[in-house]
Each structure stands twice: as structure tokens, then as C-alpha cells.
Amino acid sequence: MSYPKLNIDCSKIHHNAKFLIETLALKNVSVTPVTKSCLGHPIIAHILVDAGASMLADSRVENIQRMTHCGVAVPKMLIRTPMLSQIASVVAYCDISLNTEVQVIQRLSRVAKRANTKHGVIIMVELGDLREGVMPCRVINFIREIILLPNIVIKGIGANLTCRYGVAPDDKKMRLLSDLADGIEAVFGISLEIISGGNSSSINWVLAHEGKTRVNNLRLGEAIFLGCVPVEQNSIKGLHTDAITLTAEVIEAKIKPSLPWGNRGGNAFGEREILQDRGAVSQAILALGRQDVCVAGLIAPYDMNILSSSSDHLILETSQKPLTVGTKVQFTLDYSAFLSAMSSNSMHKVFHNYNSRNSSRGSVFLESTS
Ligand SMILES: *Cc1c(COP(=O)(O)O)cnc(C)c1O
């Protein structure tokens, strides 16, 4: 077994995805699982489809391509507005893309026409978080500019919140999106199939909302993998929060002073901590560092504290029994740690409890670093 190791519990991810798909279906909201944090890993994609996903979403064409090449057959949605330099592969591999630029949709149209295929677009509306989106007052004019483009199907509208500034979804914002959908249909005489109300941060709004709404889709990543909602950092009842864990190995364990000695400058990263003398401490070094994971997003066991980290070393202090060389320490991860660990080449990803429908009973044990 190689370390550091990212443990991915396939049955817990399956449970989380199925639970969210079924719970939100009771509110007439479909779930499009987002695979970007796993770089479109085919095992994850197969689990999500098995859990009931009828479409998958990713922010990168390369990840969508990877899933398609690995036999993931459901339609795929590109959830970042396409680069002009990638239009051909967007049309070839993505059934739908989220869009905010007329020029991009014109190019999608031209390429789709040439390829004799149709491409679906969802127009993103800016609701105040100031990342992607057409300003609400501009949406009708925007649709007017794209409605006659050949080989483009206007699938719906959507919004994204809680990403740049942590602006949260609420009744007012969701009502605006819903009213815009009604308005577009009335003005252009079309019907919009998908009104996509955001990411994991919109789950609690959907669950609490009682009245009428046109919002009928969410794009979910974090809630499926980590069992919690961004910003609130609350876990959602019924979801596993330990589907993903990280294990690293102790390579040095000693009692040392808490204060360094000698002339002090910045550390290797130009940081300068203010320190207090806490006497002798029980310190351990783990073979894990900033090359492997965004250390700030690691959550240590309750009796351990992460003190600092460099490229390849993580320093822990233990309040209970001192650690010993060779001990494995298990962490849970927030979104930034999960994202960085998944994309790190030095992290050994181990998929536990994977029940492929094609394999015989029991779990398949797989390990990969990509
Ligand atoms: C990343 C992303 C999502 C998924 O967000 P989570 O917080 O992981 O649920 C949804 N939509 C867009 C546009 C995204 O970029």
C-alpha cells in the first residue's frame, strides 16, 4: 500500500448521489452530478450513473472526453462557458453547455451546423455573486440574438451562486430566475426545459421552499462527495461526510521545544508566524505536503493539531499519546483539499467498495494516481 493515500468510498458516494437524486426528485428538481473535482474519473462517473444520474456535468472538455472514451454513455453538460479555441471539441463531446457570450454561441452554431449536429445551451443569469452570467435586464435581448441561430437548442436558463463572493441563494433570487423563465417563454413562444438553480449551496433552499417555482435542476458536486453544503459547512442529514478521507504516514516522532532558535527570517514560503513558548511538545512529521494537497483544507483527528507544512512535510502536534514512526494518520477534507488531492499526481487514489455491475460479487480494489 502506498502513501499518501486518498480513500474514496464508492458505496458512500453512491449512497449520497442516490439520496440527493431521490430527495430532490420529491421537489421536482433533477440532479446533474458534477465530476470536475474528480477530473471526470470514469469509476466515479459509473457510480453516479448507477445511482440514477441521467446526465453528468463537468467544467472541462478534457474530463468529459475522458468519460466518453471510457464508455460513460449519459449526456454531458459543460458547466463553464466554452473557450473559443475549444468549440470543435465542445460540439463533439458535450450535449449541452452553459453560456454567457453571444459570440461563443454563434461559433457553437456554426460548428454544430458543419458537423450536422445540434448543441444545447443554457443561458446563465447573473444573480449577484458576480462570476458568470448575463445581467438579468439583458437576458431577453441576449435570447433575441441567439434564438434564430441554426443547430442551437435553447435548453433553459441557470444561475450560479456562492462561488466568488459567497452570495447565497434565497427566495428573491430564485423568484427572479423563475420569472425570467416565464418571461422568455412568453416573449419568444418557446418552452424552457431546464431551469438550473445552482450548485450544492442551493440544496437547502430547494428543500425548504414550499411555493411554486420553475427551478427544476441543480448541479451538484460537493454535496455528493463531501456530504455538506459550501459556505454553511453544514452536513446534510442523510449524507455520509466521510466518503473521502486521506491517510498519511508518520516519518519522524519526537518531543521538541515549541520555539525555534537562531536568527529568524521568513520560512520557505515567505511566511512568518508569531510564536509563543508552549514548552516541550510532542511533534510528528508526516510524509505529506503542499505538493500533495492544499493543507489548509485538511481536518486532523480531534487530538491532533496541524502546525505547519512545507512541500513534502506536515507537522502535527498531539495532545494525547505521542505518535510513533510508521503510524498512519487519517484526515477528512474540505472542498479545497479534496480538489487538490484529486488533481495531485503524488496522491494514491484508492477506490473502496466498488461494485462494478460487470464484475462478480464483492468489491474490486483499484489504485491509481491519476
Ligand atoms: C463547480 C460548479 C458546480 C458544482 O458546485 P458544488 O458546490 O461542488 O456543488 C455547479 N455549477 C457550476 C457552474 C460550477 O462551476
CSV table of C-alpha atoms and ligand atoms in Angstrom, one decimal:
chain,number,residue,atom,x,y,z
A,1,MET,CA,0.0,0.0,0.0
A,2,SER,CA,1.4,3.4,-1.0
A,3,TYR,CA,1.0,6.7,0.9
A,4,PRO,CA,-0.2,9.4,1.0
A,5,LYS,CA,-3.5,7.8,0.0
A,6,LEU,CA,-6.8,9.3,-0.9
A,7,ASN,CA,-9.5,6.8,0.2
A,8,ILE,CA,-12.6,7.0,-2.0
A,9,ASP,CA,-15.5,5.0,-0.6
A,10,CYS,CA,-17.6,4.2,-3.7
A,11,SER,CA,-20.6,2.9,-1.8
A,12,LYS,CA,-20.8,6.1,0.3
A,13,ILE,CA,-20.6,8.2,-2.9
A,14,HIS,CA,-23.3,6.0,-4.4
A,15,HIS,CA,-25.5,6.5,-1.4
A,16,ASN,CA,-25.0,10.3,-1.3
A,17,ALA,CA,-25.8,10.6,-5.0
A,18,LYS,CA,-28.9,8.3,-4.9
A,19,PHE,CA,-30.1,10.1,-1.7
A,20,LEU,CA,-29.9,13.5,-3.3
A,21,ILE,CA,-31.4,12.4,-6.6
A,22,GLU,CA,-34.3,10.8,-4.9
A,23,THR,CA,-34.9,13.5,-2.2
A,24,LEU,CA,-34.8,16.4,-4.7
A,25,ALA,CA,-37.0,14.5,-7.1
A,26,LEU,CA,-39.7,14.8,-4.5
A,27,LYS,CA,-39.4,18.6,-5.1
A,28,ASN,CA,-39.4,18.1,-8.9
A,29,VAL,CA,-35.8,19.0,-9.1
A,30,SER,CA,-33.4,16.9,-11.1
A,31,VAL,CA,-29.8,16.5,-10.1
A,32,THR,CA,-26.9,16.7,-12.5
A,33,PRO,CA,-23.9,15.4,-10.7
A,34,VAL,CA,-20.7,17.4,-11.3
A,35,THR,CA,-17.5,15.4,-11.8
A,36,LYS,CA,-14.9,18.2,-12.1
A,37,SER,CA,-13.5,17.6,-8.6
A,38,CYS,CA,-12.6,14.0,-9.7
A,39,LEU,CA,-11.3,15.1,-13.2
A,40,GLY,CA,-14.1,13.1,-14.7
A,41,HIS,CA,-12.8,9.9,-13.3
A,42,PRO,CA,-14.6,7.0,-15.0
A,43,ILE,CA,-15.1,5.0,-11.8
A,44,ILE,CA,-16.8,7.9,-10.2
A,45,ALA,CA,-18.8,8.6,-13.4
A,46,HIS,CA,-20.1,5.0,-13.4
A,47,ILE,CA,-21.1,5.2,-9.8
A,48,LEU,CA,-23.1,8.3,-10.4
A,49,VAL,CA,-24.9,6.9,-13.4
A,50,ASP,CA,-25.6,3.7,-11.4
A,51,ALA,CA,-27.0,5.9,-8.6
A,52,GLY,CA,-29.6,7.3,-11.1
A,53,ALA,CA,-27.9,10.3,-12.8
A,54,SER,CA,-29.3,10.8,-16.3
A,55,MET,CA,-26.7,13.4,-17.2
A,56,LEU,CA,-23.3,14.4,-15.9
A,57,ALA,CA,-21.6,17.8,-15.8
A,58,ASP,CA,-18.0,18.9,-15.8
A,59,SER,CA,-16.2,22.2,-16.2
A,60,ARG,CA,-13.6,20.8,-18.6
A,61,VAL,CA,-14.0,19.3,-22.0
A,62,GLU,CA,-11.0,17.1,-21.4
A,63,ASN,CA,-12.8,15.4,-18.4
A,64,ILE,CA,-15.9,15.0,-20.5
A,65,GLN,CA,-13.9,13.5,-23.3
A,66,ARG,CA,-12.3,11.1,-20.8
A,67,MET,CA,-15.7,9.9,-19.5
A,68,THR,CA,-17.0,9.4,-23.1
A,69,HIS,CA,-13.9,7.4,-24.1
A,70,CYS,CA,-14.4,5.2,-21.0
A,71,GLY,CA,-17.9,4.3,-22.1
A,72,VAL,CA,-19.9,6.7,-19.9
A,73,ALA,CA,-23.0,6.9,-22.1
A,74,VAL,CA,-25.3,9.5,-20.5
A,75,PRO,CA,-25.5,13.1,-22.0
A,76,LYS,CA,-22.9,15.5,-20.7
A,77,MET,CA,-23.1,19.2,-19.8
A,78,LEU,CA,-20.1,21.5,-19.9
A,79,ILE,CA,-20.6,23.9,-16.9
A,80,ARG,CA,-18.0,26.5,-17.8
A,81,THR,CA,-18.7,28.8,-20.8
A,82,PRO,CA,-16.7,27.3,-23.7
A,83,MET,CA,-13.3,28.7,-24.8
A,84,LEU,CA,-13.5,29.9,-28.4
A,85,SER,CA,-10.4,27.8,-29.0
A,86,GLN,CA,-12.2,24.6,-28.0
A,87,ILE,CA,-15.5,25.0,-29.8
A,88,ALA,CA,-15.0,21.9,-32.0
A,89,SER,CA,-14.4,19.5,-29.1
A,90,VAL,CA,-17.3,21.1,-27.1
A,91,VAL,CA,-19.6,20.3,-30.0
A,92,ALA,CA,-18.2,16.9,-30.4
A,93,TYR,CA,-18.3,15.8,-26.8
A,94,CYS,CA,-20.8,17.9,-24.9
A,95,ASP,CA,-24.6,17.8,-25.4
A,96,ILE,CA,-25.2,21.0,-23.5
A,97,SER,CA,-23.0,23.9,-22.4
A,98,LEU,CA,-23.6,26.8,-20.0
A,99,ASN,CA,-23.2,30.1,-21.9
A,100,THR,CA,-22.9,33.8,-21.4
A,101,GLU,CA,-21.5,35.2,-24.6
A,102,VAL,CA,-23.3,35.6,-27.9
A,103,GLN,CA,-20.1,35.3,-29.8
A,104,VAL,CA,-19.4,31.8,-28.3
A,105,ILE,CA,-22.9,30.6,-29.2
A,106,GLN,CA,-22.6,31.9,-32.7
A,107,ARG,CA,-19.4,29.8,-33.1
A,108,LEU,CA,-21.1,26.8,-31.5
A,109,SER,CA,-23.9,27.2,-34.0
A,110,ARG,CA,-21.5,27.4,-37.0
A,111,VAL,CA,-19.5,24.3,-35.9
A,112,ALA,CA,-22.6,22.3,-35.0
A,113,LYS,CA,-24.1,23.1,-38.4
A,114,ARG,CA,-21.0,21.9,-40.2
A,115,ALA,CA,-21.0,18.7,-38.1
A,116,ASN,CA,-24.7,18.3,-38.8
A,117,THR,CA,-25.5,18.0,-35.1
A,118,LYS,CA,-27.4,20.1,-32.5
A,119,HIS,CA,-25.9,21.7,-29.4
A,120,GLY,CA,-28.0,22.6,-26.4
A,121,VAL,CA,-27.3,25.8,-24.5
A,122,ILE,CA,-28.3,27.0,-21.0
A,123,ILE,CA,-28.0,30.8,-20.6
A,124,MET,CA,-26.5,31.7,-17.2
A,125,VAL,CA,-28.0,34.7,-15.4
A,126,GLU,CA,-26.0,36.9,-13.0
A,127,LEU,CA,-27.8,36.8,-9.7
A,128,GLY,CA,-25.2,38.8,-7.7
A,129,ASP,CA,-22.3,36.6,-6.9
A,130,LEU,CA,-20.5,38.2,-9.9
A,131,ARG,CA,-19.0,35.2,-11.5
A,132,GLU,CA,-20.6,34.1,-14.8
A,133,GLY,CA,-23.9,35.3,-16.1
A,134,VAL,CA,-25.8,37.7,-18.3
A,135,MET,CA,-27.2,40.6,-16.3
A,136,PRO,CA,-30.9,39.9,-15.7
A,137,CYS,CA,-32.1,43.1,-17.5
A,138,ARG,CA,-30.1,41.9,-20.6
A,139,VAL,CA,-31.4,38.4,-20.8
A,140,ILE,CA,-34.3,39.0,-23.2
A,141,ASN,CA,-32.1,40.8,-25.6
A,142,PHE,CA,-29.5,38.1,-25.3
A,143,ILE,CA,-32.0,35.4,-26.2
A,144,ARG,CA,-33.2,37.6,-29.1
A,145,GLU,CA,-29.6,37.5,-30.5
A,146,ILE,CA,-29.3,33.7,-30.4
A,147,ILE,CA,-32.8,32.4,-31.0
A,148,LEU,CA,-32.5,32.1,-34.7
A,149,LEU,CA,-29.0,30.5,-34.8
A,150,PRO,CA,-29.1,27.2,-36.6
A,151,ASN,CA,-28.3,24.0,-34.8
A,152,ILE,CA,-28.6,25.6,-31.4
A,153,VAL,CA,-31.3,24.5,-29.0
A,154,ILE,CA,-32.0,26.8,-26.1
A,155,LYS,CA,-32.4,24.3,-23.3
A,156,GLY,CA,-33.0,26.7,-20.5
A,157,ILE,CA,-31.5,29.2,-18.1
A,158,GLY,CA,-29.5,28.8,-15.0
A,159,ALA,CA,-27.6,30.6,-12.3
A,160,ASN,CA,-24.5,30.0,-10.1
A,161,LEU,CA,-24.1,31.4,-6.6
A,162,THR,CA,-21.8,31.1,-3.6
A,163,CYS,CA,-18.7,30.8,-5.6
A,164,ARG,CA,-16.9,34.1,-5.9
A,165,TYR,CA,-18.4,36.1,-3.0
A,166,GLY,CA,-20.4,33.6,-1.1
A,167,VAL,CA,-23.7,35.2,-2.1
A,168,ALA,CA,-26.3,32.7,-1.1
A,169,PRO,CA,-29.5,31.6,-2.9
A,170,ASP,CA,-32.8,32.9,-1.4
A,171,ASP,CA,-36.4,33.3,-2.4
A,172,LYS,CA,-35.9,36.6,-4.1
A,173,LYS,CA,-33.1,35.4,-6.3
A,174,MET,CA,-34.8,32.2,-7.2
A,175,ARG,CA,-38.0,34.0,-8.0
A,176,LEU,CA,-36.2,36.3,-10.4
A,177,LEU,CA,-34.8,33.3,-12.2
A,178,SER,CA,-38.2,31.6,-12.3
A,179,ASP,CA,-39.9,34.8,-13.5
A,180,LEU,CA,-37.2,35.2,-16.2
A,181,ALA,CA,-38.0,31.7,-17.5
A,182,ASP,CA,-41.7,32.7,-17.7
A,183,GLY,CA,-40.8,36.0,-19.4
A,184,ILE,CA,-38.6,34.3,-22.0
A,185,GLU,CA,-41.3,31.8,-22.8
A,186,ALA,CA,-44.0,34.5,-23.2
A,187,VAL,CA,-41.8,36.7,-25.4
A,188,PHE,CA,-40.4,34.1,-27.7
A,189,GLY,CA,-43.1,31.4,-27.6
A,190,ILE,CA,-40.6,28.7,-26.7
A,191,SER,CA,-40.6,26.4,-23.7
A,192,LEU,CA,-37.5,26.0,-21.5
A,193,GLU,CA,-36.8,22.6,-20.3
A,194,ILE,CA,-34.1,23.2,-17.7
A,195,ILE,CA,-34.1,25.9,-15.0
A,196,SER,CA,-30.9,25.2,-13.2
A,197,GLY,CA,-30.9,26.8,-9.8
A,198,GLY,CA,-27.3,26.5,-8.8
A,199,ASN,CA,-24.8,24.2,-7.1
A,200,SER,CA,-24.7,22.4,-3.7
A,201,SER,CA,-25.4,25.7,-1.9
A,202,SER,CA,-28.9,25.7,-3.4
A,203,ILE,CA,-30.0,22.4,-1.8
A,204,ASN,CA,-31.3,23.8,1.4
A,205,TRP,CA,-33.3,26.4,-0.4
A,206,VAL,CA,-34.9,23.7,-2.6
A,207,LEU,CA,-35.7,21.6,0.4
A,208,ALA,CA,-37.2,24.5,2.4
A,209,HIS,CA,-39.1,26.1,-0.5
A,210,GLU,CA,-42.9,25.5,-0.4
A,211,GLY,CA,-44.4,27.7,-3.1
A,212,LYS,CA,-44.4,27.4,-6.9
A,213,THR,CA,-41.1,27.7,-8.7
A,214,ARG,CA,-39.7,27.0,-12.2
A,215,VAL,CA,-36.4,25.9,-10.7
A,216,ASN,CA,-36.2,22.2,-11.7
A,217,ASN,CA,-32.5,21.3,-11.7
A,218,LEU,CA,-29.3,21.6,-9.6
A,219,ARG,CA,-25.7,20.8,-10.5
A,220,LEU,CA,-24.2,19.0,-7.5
A,221,GLY,CA,-20.6,18.2,-6.7
A,222,GLU,CA,-19.6,19.0,-3.1
A,223,ALA,CA,-22.7,17.6,-1.5
A,224,ILE,CA,-22.3,14.3,-3.2
A,225,PHE,CA,-18.6,13.8,-2.4
A,226,LEU,CA,-18.3,15.6,1.0
A,227,GLY,CA,-21.9,15.4,2.3
A,228,CYS,CA,-22.0,19.1,3.1
A,229,VAL,CA,-23.1,22.4,1.7
A,230,PRO,CA,-20.5,25.1,0.8
A,231,VAL,CA,-20.2,28.2,3.0
A,232,GLU,CA,-22.6,26.8,5.6
A,233,GLN,CA,-20.1,24.0,6.2
A,234,ASN,CA,-23.1,22.1,7.5
A,235,SER,CA,-23.6,18.5,6.7
A,236,ILE,CA,-26.8,17.5,5.1
A,237,LYS,CA,-28.9,15.0,7.1
A,238,GLY,CA,-28.8,11.5,5.5
A,239,LEU,CA,-25.4,12.0,3.7
A,240,HIS,CA,-22.1,10.5,4.5
A,241,THR,CA,-19.4,13.1,5.3
A,242,ASP,CA,-16.5,10.6,5.3
A,243,ALA,CA,-16.8,9.2,1.7
A,244,ILE,CA,-13.4,10.8,1.1
A,245,THR,CA,-10.5,10.6,3.6
A,246,LEU,CA,-6.8,11.0,3.3
A,247,THR,CA,-4.2,8.8,5.0
A,248,ALA,CA,-0.6,9.8,5.5
A,249,GLU,CA,2.4,8.1,7.3
A,250,VAL,CA,4.5,9.4,10.2
A,251,ILE,CA,8.2,9.6,9.3
A,252,GLU,CA,9.5,11.3,12.5
A,253,ALA,CA,8.1,11.5,16.0
A,254,LYS,CA,9.9,13.4,18.8
A,255,ILE,CA,9.5,15.6,21.8
A,256,LYS,CA,10.8,19.0,20.7
A,257,PRO,CA,10.7,22.6,22.0
A,258,SER,CA,7.8,24.7,20.7
A,259,LEU,CA,10.1,27.7,20.0
A,260,PRO,CA,12.7,27.6,17.2
A,261,TRP,CA,16.1,29.1,18.0
A,262,GLY,CA,18.5,31.2,16.0
A,263,ASN,CA,18.0,34.2,13.8
A,264,ARG,CA,14.6,34.0,12.1
A,265,GLY,CA,13.5,35.2,8.7
A,266,GLY,CA,10.6,34.1,6.6
A,267,ASN,CA,10.1,30.3,6.0
A,268,ALA,CA,10.4,28.6,2.7
A,269,PHE,CA,7.1,30.2,1.6
A,270,GLY,CA,7.9,33.7,2.8
A,271,GLU,CA,5.6,33.3,5.8
A,272,ARG,CA,6.5,34.5,9.3
A,273,GLU,CA,4.5,33.1,12.2
A,274,ILE,CA,4.3,34.7,15.6
A,275,LEU,CA,5.1,32.1,18.1
A,276,GLN,CA,4.6,31.6,21.8
A,277,ASP,CA,6.7,29.4,24.0
A,278,ARG,CA,4.5,26.4,25.0
A,279,GLY,CA,7.3,24.4,26.4
A,280,ALA,CA,8.2,20.9,25.0
A,281,VAL,CA,5.6,19.4,22.6
A,282,SER,CA,5.0,16.1,21.1
A,283,GLN,CA,5.7,16.7,17.4
A,284,ALA,CA,5.3,14.3,14.4
A,285,ILE,CA,6.3,14.7,10.8
A,286,LEU,CA,4.1,13.1,8.2
A,287,ALA,CA,5.2,12.3,4.6
A,288,LEU,CA,2.6,14.7,3.2
A,289,GLY,CA,2.9,18.3,1.9
A,290,ARG,CA,1.7,21.1,-0.2
A,291,GLN,CA,2.7,19.2,-3.3
A,292,ASP,CA,0.1,16.6,-2.4
A,293,VAL,CA,-2.8,18.6,-1.0
A,294,CYS,CA,-4.0,22.0,0.0
A,295,VAL,CA,-3.0,21.5,3.6
A,296,ALA,CA,-5.3,24.3,4.9
A,297,GLY,CA,-8.3,22.2,3.9
A,298,LEU,CA,-7.3,19.1,6.0
A,299,ILE,CA,-9.1,18.3,9.2
A,300,ALA,CA,-7.0,16.3,11.6
A,301,PRO,CA,-8.2,13.8,14.2
A,302,TYR,CA,-9.6,15.5,17.4
A,303,ASP,CA,-6.4,15.0,19.5
A,304,MET,CA,-4.0,16.3,16.8
A,305,ASN,CA,-3.2,19.8,15.5
A,306,ILE,CA,-1.7,20.7,12.1
A,307,LEU,CA,1.0,23.2,13.0
A,308,SER,CA,2.7,23.8,9.7
A,309,SER,CA,3.6,22.3,6.3
A,310,SER,CA,6.2,22.5,3.6
A,311,SER,CA,6.3,21.0,0.1
A,312,ASP,CA,6.7,17.4,1.5
A,313,HIS,CA,6.4,17.6,5.3
A,314,LEU,CA,3.4,18.1,7.5
A,315,ILE,CA,4.0,18.9,11.2
A,316,LEU,CA,1.4,17.6,13.7
A,317,GLU,CA,1.3,18.1,17.4
A,318,THR,CA,-0.5,15.5,19.5
A,319,SER,CA,-2.2,16.3,22.8
A,320,GLN,CA,-2.7,12.7,23.8
A,321,LYS,CA,-0.3,9.8,23.3
A,322,PRO,CA,2.8,10.7,21.1
A,323,LEU,CA,2.7,9.2,17.6
A,324,THR,CA,5.3,6.6,16.5
A,325,VAL,CA,7.2,6.2,13.2
A,326,GLY,CA,5.1,4.3,10.7
A,327,THR,CA,1.7,5.2,12.2
A,328,LYS,CA,-0.9,6.1,9.7
A,329,VAL,CA,-3.0,9.3,10.4
A,330,GLN,CA,-6.4,9.8,8.7
A,331,PHE,CA,-7.8,13.2,7.8
A,332,THR,CA,-11.1,14.4,6.5
A,333,LEU,CA,-11.1,17.0,3.7
A,334,ASP,CA,-12.8,20.2,2.8
A,335,TYR,CA,-13.5,21.1,-0.8
A,336,SER,CA,-10.1,22.7,-1.5
A,337,ALA,CA,-8.3,19.8,0.0
A,338,PHE,CA,-10.4,17.3,-2.0
A,339,LEU,CA,-9.9,19.1,-5.2
A,340,SER,CA,-6.1,19.5,-4.8
A,341,ALA,CA,-5.7,15.8,-3.6
A,342,MET,CA,-7.7,14.5,-6.6
A,343,SER,CA,-5.6,16.5,-9.1
A,344,SER,CA,-2.2,15.7,-7.5
A,345,ASN,CA,-0.1,13.1,-9.2
A,346,SER,CA,1.6,12.1,-6.0
A,347,MET,CA,-1.6,11.1,-4.2
A,348,HIS,CA,-2.5,7.4,-4.5
A,349,LYS,CA,-6.2,7.2,-5.1
A,350,VAL,CA,-7.8,4.1,-3.8
A,351,PHE,CA,-11.4,3.2,-4.6
A,352,HIS,CA,-13.0,1.1,-1.9
A,353,ASN,CA,-16.2,-0.9,-2.2
A,354,TYR,CA,-16.5,-0.6,-5.9
A,355,ASN,CA,-19.2,-2.9,-7.1
A,356,SER,CA,-19.0,-2.9,-10.9
A,357,ARG,CA,-22.1,-4.4,-12.4
A,358,ASN,CA,-19.8,-6.2,-14.8
A,359,SER,CA,-17.7,-7.9,-12.1
A,360,SER,CA,-18.7,-10.8,-10.0
A,361,ARG,CA,-19.8,-10.2,-6.4
A,362,GLY,CA,-17.6,-8.4,-3.9
A,363,SER,CA,-15.6,-5.3,-4.2
A,364,VAL,CA,-12.9,-4.5,-6.7
A,365,PHE,CA,-9.9,-2.9,-5.3
A,366,LEU,CA,-8.3,-0.3,-7.6
A,367,GLU,CA,-5.5,2.1,-7.2
A,368,SER,CA,-4.4,4.9,-9.5
A,369,THR,CA,-2.5,8.1,-9.2
A,370,SER,CA,-4.3,9.9,-11.9
B,1,LIG,C1,-18.4,23.6,-9.7
B,1,LIG,C2,-19.7,24.0,-10.2
B,1,LIG,C3,-20.9,23.4,-9.7
B,1,LIG,C4,-20.9,22.4,-8.6
B,1,LIG,O1,-20.6,23.0,-7.4
B,1,LIG,P1,-20.6,22.3,-6.0
B,1,LIG,O2,-20.5,23.4,-5.0
B,1,LIG,O3,-19.5,21.3,-6.0
B,1,LIG,O4,-21.9,21.6,-5.9
B,1,LIG,C5,-22.1,23.7,-10.3
B,1,LIG,N1,-22.2,24.7,-11.3
B,1,LIG,C6,-21.1,25.3,-11.8
B,1,LIG,C7,-21.2,26.3,-12.8
B,1,LIG,C8,-19.8,25.0,-11.2
B,1,LIG,O5,-18.7,25.6,-11.7
